Amino acid sequence: MGNKTKEIITKKPKEWSAEFWEHKYLIIVSLIFLIVALLLGTIAGNYVDGKNSLAVKDIILDNIPTLNLTFLYVYGSALITLLLFIYPLFFEVKSLHRAISQFALLNLIRSFFISLTHLAIPVSALVYTTPAWFTFIDFKNALFFSQHTATPFLGFLLFKNKKIGIFFLIGTIVMALTVLFMHVHYSIDVFAALFIAYGSYNLGNWLFKKINHY
């Protein structure tokens, strides 16, 4: 093993540790923000699921088949969400609090929107079964806007200058098609997710710069 290789192996963990501890307070605050956002999201999800809402027609759903893409719906979205945090944790820890805060803000905004919009899941929606851990975050009538579409697009916006940004962009397309072909979202939920995620990202950039100057 050459001296340069040894230097890289010993230097990287030290740099990671230094960056982590330098941003530890911002990471803690962002995690608290995330917990609050997720709790409010759960309250909002249970609220809309308890409403006697009506399903409406959708010109796109009316013209595409209903496909069973449950594996992608569950595990694809889980992988994308995990990578949103795992990538900065291991490769860009100084931006970890930024990813957490942006994700939390997006969820907070979604909680507000789904509380306002009381539509039932499309009548043509696939009847699917999910693992027990997924049922706690999968609310049937929490439709506007599509979290499955917004989360990977947020990942693309956060890491568009990195190679992993391409993965998140592809993930955005795949997850948008997944929820449409499963008929578990209206088309407006999917298209609006892109615009709202973009707005949330820019709002977060402005807001968090005021707070912690990242």
PDB file of C-alpha atoms in Angstrom, residues 138-214:
ATOM      1  CA  ASP A 138     -49.385   5.238   3.741  1.00  0.00           C
ATOM      2  CA  PHE A 139     -52.604   7.237   3.937  1.00  0.00           C
ATOM      3  CA  LYS A 140     -55.065   6.422   1.155  1.00  0.00           C
ATOM      4  CA  ASN A 141     -56.693   9.846   0.819  1.00  0.00           C
ATOM      5  CA  ALA A 142     -53.546  11.925   1.379  1.00  0.00           C
ATOM      6  CA  LEU A 143     -53.386  12.726  -2.301  1.00  0.00           C
ATOM      7  CA  PHE A 144     -52.360  16.300  -3.046  1.00  0.00           C
ATOM      8  CA  PHE A 145     -49.527  16.340  -3.723  1.00  0.00           C
ATOM      9  CA  SER A 146     -47.687  13.095  -4.530  1.00  0.00           C
ATOM     10  CA  GLN A 147     -44.932  12.474  -1.984  1.00  0.00           C
ATOM     11  CA  HIS A 148     -43.598   9.662  -4.161  1.00  0.00           C
ATOM     12  CA  THR A 149     -42.933  12.193  -6.920  1.00  0.00           C
ATOM     13  CA  ALA A 150     -41.881  15.178  -4.827  1.00  0.00           C
ATOM     14  CA  THR A 151     -39.214  13.425  -2.721  1.00  0.00           C
ATOM     15  CA  PRO A 152     -36.973  12.208  -5.571  1.00  0.00           C
ATOM     16  CA  PHE A 153     -37.387  15.559  -7.346  1.00  0.00           C
ATOM     17  CA  LEU A 154     -36.236  17.290  -4.167  1.00  0.00           C
ATOM     18  CA  GLY A 155     -33.230  14.945  -4.184  1.00  0.00           C
ATOM     19  CA  PHE A 156     -32.478  16.006  -7.743  1.00  0.00           C
ATOM     20  CA  LEU A 157     -32.638  19.678  -6.796  1.00  0.00           C
ATOM     21  CA  LEU A 158     -30.380  19.131  -3.790  1.00  0.00           C
ATOM     22  CA  PHE A 159     -27.750  17.110  -5.678  1.00  0.00           C
ATOM     23  CA  LYS A 160     -28.195  18.208  -9.293  1.00  0.00           C
ATOM     24  CA  ASN A 161     -24.476  18.976  -9.533  1.00  0.00           C
ATOM     25  CA  LYS A 162     -23.547  15.465  -8.355  1.00  0.00           C
ATOM     26  CA  LYS A 163     -23.745  12.168 -10.215  1.00  0.00           C
ATOM     27  CA  ILE A 164     -26.399  10.935  -7.806  1.00  0.00           C
ATOM     28  CA  GLY A 165     -28.613  13.757  -9.059  1.00  0.00           C
ATOM     29  CA  ILE A 166     -29.184  11.692 -12.213  1.00  0.00           C
ATOM     30  CA  PHE A 167     -30.444   8.820 -10.048  1.00  0.00           C
ATOM     31  CA  PHE A 168     -32.935  11.114  -8.314  1.00  0.00           C
ATOM     32  CA  LEU A 169     -34.122  12.519 -11.647  1.00  0.00           C
ATOM     33  CA  ILE A 170     -34.698   9.016 -13.011  1.00  0.00           C
ATOM     34  CA  GLY A 171     -36.371   8.143  -9.712  1.00  0.00           C
ATOM     35  CA  THR A 172     -38.738  11.075 -10.145  1.00  0.00           C
ATOM     36  CA  ILE A 173     -39.903   9.767 -13.514  1.00  0.00           C
ATOM     37  CA  VAL A 174     -40.163   6.155 -12.316  1.00  0.00           C
ATOM     38  CA  MET A 175     -42.138   7.015  -9.192  1.00  0.00           C
ATOM     39  CA  ALA A 176     -44.455   9.387 -11.078  1.00  0.00           C
ATOM     40  CA  LEU A 177     -45.275   6.625 -13.556  1.00  0.00           C
ATOM     41  CA  THR A 178     -45.636   4.115 -10.713  1.00  0.00           C
ATOM     42  CA  VAL A 179     -48.331   6.041  -8.841  1.00  0.00           C
ATOM     43  CA  LEU A 180     -50.140   6.873 -12.086  1.00  0.00           C
ATOM     44  CA  PHE A 181     -50.216   3.298 -13.372  1.00  0.00           C
ATOM     45  CA  MET A 182     -51.308   2.084  -9.943  1.00  0.00           C
ATOM     46  CA  HIS A 183     -54.030   4.781 -10.054  1.00  0.00           C
ATOM     47  CA  VAL A 184     -53.271   5.691  -6.425  1.00  0.00           C
ATOM     48  CA  HIS A 185     -52.857   9.376  -7.305  1.00  0.00           C
ATOM     49  CA  TYR A 186     -54.633  11.721  -9.656  1.00  0.00           C
ATOM     50  CA  SER A 187     -52.508  13.176 -12.425  1.00  0.00           C
ATOM     51  CA  ILE A 188     -52.757  16.653 -10.879  1.00  0.00           C
ATOM     52  CA  ASP A 189     -51.121  15.249  -7.715  1.00  0.00           C
ATOM     53  CA  VAL A 190     -48.126  14.127  -9.744  1.00  0.00           C
ATOM     54  CA  PHE A 191     -47.658  17.201 -11.917  1.00  0.00           C
ATOM     55  CA  ALA A 192     -48.216  19.611  -9.031  1.00  0.00           C
ATOM     56  CA  ALA A 193     -45.618  17.753  -6.953  1.00  0.00           C
ATOM     57  CA  LEU A 194     -42.855  18.964  -9.280  1.00  0.00           C
ATOM     58  CA  PHE A 195     -43.826  22.626  -8.990  1.00  0.00           C
ATOM     59  CA  ILE A 196     -44.452  22.497  -5.235  1.00  0.00           C
ATOM     60  CA  ALA A 197     -41.176  20.650  -4.563  1.00  0.00           C
ATOM     61  CA  TYR A 198     -39.342  23.297  -6.596  1.00  0.00           C
ATOM     62  CA  GLY A 199     -41.065  26.073  -4.671  1.00  0.00           C
ATOM     63  CA  SER A 200     -40.399  24.354  -1.353  1.00  0.00           C
ATOM     64  CA  TYR A 201     -36.725  23.931  -2.250  1.00  0.00           C
ATOM     65  CA  ASN A 202     -36.310  27.618  -3.056  1.00  0.00           C
ATOM     66  CA  LEU A 203     -38.275  28.675   0.009  1.00  0.00           C
ATOM     67  CA  GLY A 204     -36.037  26.433   2.102  1.00  0.00           C
ATOM     68  CA  ASN A 205     -32.890  27.906   0.600  1.00  0.00           C
ATOM     69  CA  TRP A 206     -34.060  31.410   1.463  1.00  0.00           C
ATOM     70  CA  LEU A 207     -35.406  30.518   4.912  1.00  0.00           C
ATOM     71  CA  PHE A 208     -32.527  28.372   6.141  1.00  0.00           C
ATOM     72  CA  LYS A 209     -29.924  30.856   4.937  1.00  0.00           C
ATOM     73  CA  LYS A 210     -31.589  33.397   7.205  1.00  0.00           C
ATOM     74  CA  ILE A 211     -31.467  30.960  10.103  1.00  0.00           C
ATOM     75  CA  ASN A 212     -28.129  29.148   9.822  1.00  0.00           C
ATOM     76  CA  HIS A 213     -26.364  30.725   6.823  1.00  0.00           C
ATOM     77  CA  TYR A 214     -25.818  27.478   4.913  1.00  0.00           C
TER      78      TYR A 214
END
